[in-house]
XYZ file of C-alpha atoms in Angstrom:
390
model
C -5.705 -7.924 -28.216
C -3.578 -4.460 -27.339
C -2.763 -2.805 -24.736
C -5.652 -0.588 -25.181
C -8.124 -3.635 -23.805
C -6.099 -3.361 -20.508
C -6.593 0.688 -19.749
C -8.376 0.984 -16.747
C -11.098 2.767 -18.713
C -12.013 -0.291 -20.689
C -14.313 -1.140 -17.209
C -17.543 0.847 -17.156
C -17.248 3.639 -14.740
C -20.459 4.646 -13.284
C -19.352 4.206 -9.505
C -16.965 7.513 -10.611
C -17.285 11.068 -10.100
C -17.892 12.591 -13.207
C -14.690 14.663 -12.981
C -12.723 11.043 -13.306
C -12.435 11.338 -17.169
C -10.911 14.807 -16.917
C -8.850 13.717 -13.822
C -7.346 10.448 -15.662
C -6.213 12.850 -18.730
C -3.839 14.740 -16.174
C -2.698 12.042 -14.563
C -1.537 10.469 -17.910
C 0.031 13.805 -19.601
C 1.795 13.965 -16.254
C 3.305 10.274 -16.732
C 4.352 11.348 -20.102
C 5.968 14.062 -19.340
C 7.570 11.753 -16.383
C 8.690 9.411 -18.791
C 10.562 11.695 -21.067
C 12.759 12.302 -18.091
C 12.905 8.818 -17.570
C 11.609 8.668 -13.680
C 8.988 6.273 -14.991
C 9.898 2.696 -15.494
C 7.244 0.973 -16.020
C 8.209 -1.596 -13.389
C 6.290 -4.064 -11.378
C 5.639 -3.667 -7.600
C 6.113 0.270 -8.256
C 4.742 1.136 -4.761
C 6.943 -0.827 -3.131
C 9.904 -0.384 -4.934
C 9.879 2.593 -6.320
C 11.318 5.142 -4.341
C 11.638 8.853 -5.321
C 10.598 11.527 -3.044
C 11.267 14.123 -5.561
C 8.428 12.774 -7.638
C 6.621 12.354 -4.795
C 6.842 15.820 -4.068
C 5.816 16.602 -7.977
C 2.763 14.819 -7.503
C 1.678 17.083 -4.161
C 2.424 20.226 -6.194
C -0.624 18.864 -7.989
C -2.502 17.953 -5.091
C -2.081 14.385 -5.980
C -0.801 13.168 -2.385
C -3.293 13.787 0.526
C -5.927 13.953 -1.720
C -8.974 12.680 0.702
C -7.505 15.054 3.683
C -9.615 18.345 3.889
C -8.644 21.166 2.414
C -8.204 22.485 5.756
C -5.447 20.303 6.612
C -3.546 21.274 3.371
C -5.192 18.307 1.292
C -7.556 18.132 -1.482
C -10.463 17.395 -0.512
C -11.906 15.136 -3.412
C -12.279 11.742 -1.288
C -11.460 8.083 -2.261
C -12.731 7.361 -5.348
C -10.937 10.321 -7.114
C -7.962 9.593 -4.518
C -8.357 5.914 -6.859
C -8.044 6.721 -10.302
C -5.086 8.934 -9.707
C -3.205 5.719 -7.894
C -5.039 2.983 -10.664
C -2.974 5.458 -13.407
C 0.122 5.409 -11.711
C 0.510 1.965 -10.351
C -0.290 0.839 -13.962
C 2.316 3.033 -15.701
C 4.628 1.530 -12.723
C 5.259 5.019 -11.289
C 7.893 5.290 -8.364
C 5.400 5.949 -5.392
C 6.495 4.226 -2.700
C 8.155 7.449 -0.529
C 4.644 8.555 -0.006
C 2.973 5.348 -0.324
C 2.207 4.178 3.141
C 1.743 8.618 4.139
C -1.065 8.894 1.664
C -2.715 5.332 1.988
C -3.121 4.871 5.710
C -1.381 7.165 8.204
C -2.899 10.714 6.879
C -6.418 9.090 6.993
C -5.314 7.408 10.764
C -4.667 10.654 11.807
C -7.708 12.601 10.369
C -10.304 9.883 11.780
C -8.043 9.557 15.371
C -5.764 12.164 15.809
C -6.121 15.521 17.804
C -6.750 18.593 16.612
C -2.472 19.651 17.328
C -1.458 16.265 15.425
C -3.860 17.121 12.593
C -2.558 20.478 11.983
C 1.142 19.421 12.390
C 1.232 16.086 10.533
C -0.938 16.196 7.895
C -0.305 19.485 5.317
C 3.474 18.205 6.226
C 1.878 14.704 4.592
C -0.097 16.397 1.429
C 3.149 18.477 0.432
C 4.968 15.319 0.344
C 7.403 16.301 3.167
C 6.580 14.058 5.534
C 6.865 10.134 4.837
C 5.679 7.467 7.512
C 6.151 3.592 8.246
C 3.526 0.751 9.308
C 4.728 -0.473 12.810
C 2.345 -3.452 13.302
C 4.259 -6.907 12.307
C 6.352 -8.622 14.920
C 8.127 -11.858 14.969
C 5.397 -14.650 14.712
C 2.974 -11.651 15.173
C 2.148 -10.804 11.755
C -1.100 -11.030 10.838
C -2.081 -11.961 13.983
C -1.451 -8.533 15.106
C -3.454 -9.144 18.121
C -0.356 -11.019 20.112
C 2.128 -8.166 19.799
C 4.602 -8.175 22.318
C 5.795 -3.888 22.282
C 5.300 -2.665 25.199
C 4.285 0.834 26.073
C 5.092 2.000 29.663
C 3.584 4.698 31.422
C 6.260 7.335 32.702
C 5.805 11.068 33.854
C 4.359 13.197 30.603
C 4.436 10.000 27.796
C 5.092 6.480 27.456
C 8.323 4.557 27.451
C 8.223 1.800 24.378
C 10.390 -1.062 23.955
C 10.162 -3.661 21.049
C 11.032 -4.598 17.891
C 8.844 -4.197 14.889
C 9.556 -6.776 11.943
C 8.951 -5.077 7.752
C 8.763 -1.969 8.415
C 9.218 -0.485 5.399
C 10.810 2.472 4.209
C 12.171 2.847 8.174
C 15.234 3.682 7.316
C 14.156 6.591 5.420
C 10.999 8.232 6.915
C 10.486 10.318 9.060
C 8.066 8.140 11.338
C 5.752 5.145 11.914
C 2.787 4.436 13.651
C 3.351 2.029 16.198
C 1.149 -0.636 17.878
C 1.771 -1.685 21.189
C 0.579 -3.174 24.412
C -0.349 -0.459 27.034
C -2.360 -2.378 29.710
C -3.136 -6.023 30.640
C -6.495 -7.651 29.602
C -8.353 -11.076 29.444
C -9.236 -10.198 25.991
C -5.728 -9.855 24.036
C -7.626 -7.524 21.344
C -7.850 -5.386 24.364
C -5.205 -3.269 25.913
C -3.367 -2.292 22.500
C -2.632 1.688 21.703
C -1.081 3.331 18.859
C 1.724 5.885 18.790
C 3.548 8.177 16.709
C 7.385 7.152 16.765
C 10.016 9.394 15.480
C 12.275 7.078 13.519
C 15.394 9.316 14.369
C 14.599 9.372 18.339
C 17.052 8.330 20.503
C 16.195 4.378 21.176
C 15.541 3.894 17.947
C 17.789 1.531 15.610
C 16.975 0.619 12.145
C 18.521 -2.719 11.303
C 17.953 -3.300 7.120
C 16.327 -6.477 5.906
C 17.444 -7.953 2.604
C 14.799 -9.470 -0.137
C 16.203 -12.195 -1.688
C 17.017 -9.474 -5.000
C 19.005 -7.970 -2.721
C 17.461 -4.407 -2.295
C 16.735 -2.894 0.891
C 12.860 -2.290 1.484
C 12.152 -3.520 4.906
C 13.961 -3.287 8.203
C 13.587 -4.569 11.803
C 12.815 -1.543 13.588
C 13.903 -2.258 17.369
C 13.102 0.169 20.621
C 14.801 -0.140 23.291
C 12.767 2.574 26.137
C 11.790 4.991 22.964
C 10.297 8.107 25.057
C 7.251 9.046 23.318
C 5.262 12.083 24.529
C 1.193 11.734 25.564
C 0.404 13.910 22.831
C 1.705 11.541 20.416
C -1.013 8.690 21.301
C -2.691 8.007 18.350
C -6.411 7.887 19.069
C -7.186 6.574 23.027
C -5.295 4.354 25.071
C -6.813 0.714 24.709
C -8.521 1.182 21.328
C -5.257 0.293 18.807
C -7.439 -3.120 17.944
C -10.045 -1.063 16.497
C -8.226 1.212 15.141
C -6.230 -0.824 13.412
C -8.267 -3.100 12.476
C -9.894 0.036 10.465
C -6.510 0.916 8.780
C -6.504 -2.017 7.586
C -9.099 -1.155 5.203
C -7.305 1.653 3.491
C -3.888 -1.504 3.025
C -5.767 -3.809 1.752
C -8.292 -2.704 -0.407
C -6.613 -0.644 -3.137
C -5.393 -1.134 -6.434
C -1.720 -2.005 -5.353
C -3.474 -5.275 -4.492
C -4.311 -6.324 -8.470
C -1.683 -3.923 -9.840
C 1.352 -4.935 -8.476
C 2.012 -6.870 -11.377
C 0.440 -5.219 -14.464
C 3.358 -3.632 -16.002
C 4.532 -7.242 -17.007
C 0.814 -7.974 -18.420
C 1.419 -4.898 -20.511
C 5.015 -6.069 -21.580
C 3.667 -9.260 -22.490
C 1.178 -7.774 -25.032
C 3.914 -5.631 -26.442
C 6.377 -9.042 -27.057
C 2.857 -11.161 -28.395
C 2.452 -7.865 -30.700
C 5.545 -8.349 -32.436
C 4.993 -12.328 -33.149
C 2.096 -14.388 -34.235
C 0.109 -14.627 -30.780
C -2.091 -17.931 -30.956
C -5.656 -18.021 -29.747
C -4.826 -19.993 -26.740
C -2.571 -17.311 -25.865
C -4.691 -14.843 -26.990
C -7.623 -16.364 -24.420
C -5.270 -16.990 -21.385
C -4.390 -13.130 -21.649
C -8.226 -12.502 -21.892
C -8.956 -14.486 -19.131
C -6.456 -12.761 -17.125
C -7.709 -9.743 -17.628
C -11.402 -10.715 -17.325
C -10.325 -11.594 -13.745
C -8.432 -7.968 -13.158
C -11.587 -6.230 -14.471
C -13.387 -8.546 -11.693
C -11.240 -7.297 -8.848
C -10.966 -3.487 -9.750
C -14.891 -3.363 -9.509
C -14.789 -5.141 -6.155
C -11.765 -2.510 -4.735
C -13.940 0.093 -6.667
C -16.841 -0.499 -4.333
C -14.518 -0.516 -1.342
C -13.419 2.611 -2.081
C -17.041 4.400 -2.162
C -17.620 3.029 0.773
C -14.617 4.698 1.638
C -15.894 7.400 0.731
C -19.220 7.005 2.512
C -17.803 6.887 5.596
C -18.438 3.062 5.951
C -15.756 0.480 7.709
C -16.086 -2.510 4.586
C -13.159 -4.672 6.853
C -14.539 -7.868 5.476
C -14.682 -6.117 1.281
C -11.265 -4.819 1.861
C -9.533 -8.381 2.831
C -11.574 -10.335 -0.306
C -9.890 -7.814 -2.529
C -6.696 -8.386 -0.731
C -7.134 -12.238 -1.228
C -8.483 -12.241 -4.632
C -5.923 -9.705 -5.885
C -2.832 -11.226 -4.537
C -3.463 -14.589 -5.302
C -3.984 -12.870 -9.257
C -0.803 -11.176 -8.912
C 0.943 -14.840 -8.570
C -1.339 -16.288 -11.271
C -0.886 -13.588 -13.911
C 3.578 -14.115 -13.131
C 3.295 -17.804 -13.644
C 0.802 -17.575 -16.570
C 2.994 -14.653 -18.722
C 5.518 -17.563 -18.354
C 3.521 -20.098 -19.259
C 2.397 -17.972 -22.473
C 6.230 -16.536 -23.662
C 9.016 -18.922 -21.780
C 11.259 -16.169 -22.042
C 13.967 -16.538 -19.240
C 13.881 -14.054 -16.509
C 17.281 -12.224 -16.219
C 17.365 -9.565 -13.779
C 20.564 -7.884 -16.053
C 18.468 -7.488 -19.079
C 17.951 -4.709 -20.595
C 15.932 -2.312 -18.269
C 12.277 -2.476 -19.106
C 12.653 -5.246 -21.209
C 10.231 -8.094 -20.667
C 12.964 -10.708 -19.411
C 14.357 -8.025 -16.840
C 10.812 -6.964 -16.158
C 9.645 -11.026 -15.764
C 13.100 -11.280 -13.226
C 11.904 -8.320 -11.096
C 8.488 -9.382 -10.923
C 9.727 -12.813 -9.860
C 11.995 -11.992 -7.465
C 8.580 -9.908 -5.424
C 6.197 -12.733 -6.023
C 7.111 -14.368 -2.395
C 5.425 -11.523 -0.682
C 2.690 -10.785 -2.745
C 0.276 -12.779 -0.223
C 2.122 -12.516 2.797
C 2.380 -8.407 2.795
C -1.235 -6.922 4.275
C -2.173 -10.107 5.953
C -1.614 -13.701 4.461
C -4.378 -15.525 2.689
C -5.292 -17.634 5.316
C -5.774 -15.425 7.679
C -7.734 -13.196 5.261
C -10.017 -16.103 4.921
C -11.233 -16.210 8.188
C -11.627 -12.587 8.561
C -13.707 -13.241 5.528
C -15.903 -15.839 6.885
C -16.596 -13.989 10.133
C -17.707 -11.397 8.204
C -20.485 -12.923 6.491
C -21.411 -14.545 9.285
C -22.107 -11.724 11.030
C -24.418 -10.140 8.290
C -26.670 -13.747 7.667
């Protein structure tokens, strides 16, 4: 087996526009020339991790970023599914994505479907240029993916809203420009009730960014605390009392991609190079095959999120069975390259080299089915689902 058998194109790819093929081929003579200045690593957990907003702003000079926003609004116009093939080529060449990640996955689409005419025109060409980077502001303390008992509060005052709370992994907070916040604006027997969305600027006075450490090290995520943020009415995301639903929507776009079987393919790949140079055995040979049978599995189920996507459908209960299915692969595949080549993990190798590579992937793999909702909680959104469609 090469690393051939792993290109996304090995999967039959009739759910695709027929522009895909010639789509892919740019996206991969881009890489190239990317990796002859050495901005591509080839490193797991890319769109977390990798953060360069200079080659984010590369990619929007090709209208790569913002593709599904109308052309209008200074996107592309080519929806989801062409939006996916783009992201499928660079998470699997572990491109450094993750300035723009959270922009271009859920808050330019939030503000398209919700957002007023004024935040449309101001936010989102600012988003498809690759200018304007945003944060998730949904987690709390023992509110995270039970997002319905968050405890920000958003008081009414004369011409906005006065918020104050603290917002728990927000990524990228420290370096964006702002997040979309969830909080409680009005009291209701149903807690799904009551909860509104807002546009925070991360640099407004209120605001402090306090940095949260992974266990590597690196600083990703912060605690995001605001103590009586003033935030203007026309910075309400969507109406007053509707956040659940609209949330609940965005959700879709997090969960459902290819970040969610991807994460970890760059070490898949690495393995295949290291088996390459040695004698692989068959029962290697058929643990790698099996691993990828189940990747093929999930990128068809994400593909058919994302035409629904596309079709203007709300596939909530699609979305979190990728989300489960893919993470819980992106734990398997890091324990079975170990089982296959015991090579120890050492985060000072060599960069790129499969023990660095197998460190870095290692040191992510506690949040690979927490992040987006844990398992368990995924689950039950799951169940509900098909219950409601017997």
């Amino acid at each position: 087996m090469s690393t051939a058998t792993l290109s996304p194109t090995a999967v039959p790819e009739a759910v695709l526009p027929a522009s895909a093929r010639r789509l892919r081929a740019e996206v991969r003579a881009f890489l190239d020339e990317e990796r002859a200045r050495g901005t591509v690593l080839g490193r797991p957990d890319s769109w977390l991790a990798g953060w360069d907003p200079d080659f984010s702003h590369r990619l929007a000079e090709r209208g790569w970023v913002g593709m599904a926003l109308p052309a209008e609004y200074g996107g592309a116009g080519r929806g989801f599914l062409e939006r996916y093939v783009v992201i499928e080529e660079l998470l699997a060449a572990g491109a450094p994505v993750s300035a723009h990640w959270v922009s271009d996955r859920q808050a330019g689409p939030s503000i398209l479907q919700h957002g007023t005419e004024e935040q449309r025109r101001f936010f989102l060409p600012r988003i498809a240029a690759g200018e304007c980077f945003f944060s998730i502001g949904m987690s709390e303390k023992s509110s995270g993916s039970d997002l319905a008992s968050v405890r920000t509060r958003a008081e009414r005052i004369d011409g906005g809203w006065k918020l104050t709370g603290t917002k728990m992994w927000t990524g990228g907070a420290h370096a964006n420009d702002y997040a979309i916040v969830l909080a409680r604006t009005d009291e209701a027997e149903d807690r799904h009730a009551g909860l509104s969305q807002f546009i925070v600027d991360l640099r407004a006075p209120g605001v402090r960014i306090e940095p949260i450490h992974l266990m590597s090290g690196e600083h990703r995520f912060n605690a995001f605390h605001m103590a009586g943020v003033e935030v203007p009415d026309d910075r309400l995301l969507g109406q007053q009392g509707d956040g659940w639903r609209q949330v609940t929507g965005e959700l879709a776009f997090e969960r459902s991609g290819p970040e969610r079987y991807l994460s970890t393919f760059p070490l898949l790949v690495s393995l295949l190079r290291e088996l390459d140079r040695r004698a692989a055995t068959t029962e290697q040979l058929t643990q790698v095959g099996l691993l990828t049978a189940r990747l093929h599995g999930i990128r068809r189920l994400s593909l058919g999120v994302a035409a629904a996507l596309d079709a203007g459908a709300a596939p909530d209960t699609q979305a979190a069975l990728v989300k489960d299915l893919g993470t819980r692969l992106e734990t398997t595949l890091v324990d079975t390259v170990r089982g296959i080549l015991p090579t120890p993990a050492d985060p000072d190798a060599t960069p790129g080299s499969h023990a660095e590579l197998l460190a870095f992937a290692l040191l992510h793999s506690p949040g690979y089915t927490l992040r987006g909702g844990t398992n368990e909680i995924l689950r039950g959104i799951i169940t509900r689902g098909l219950e409601q469609n017997r």
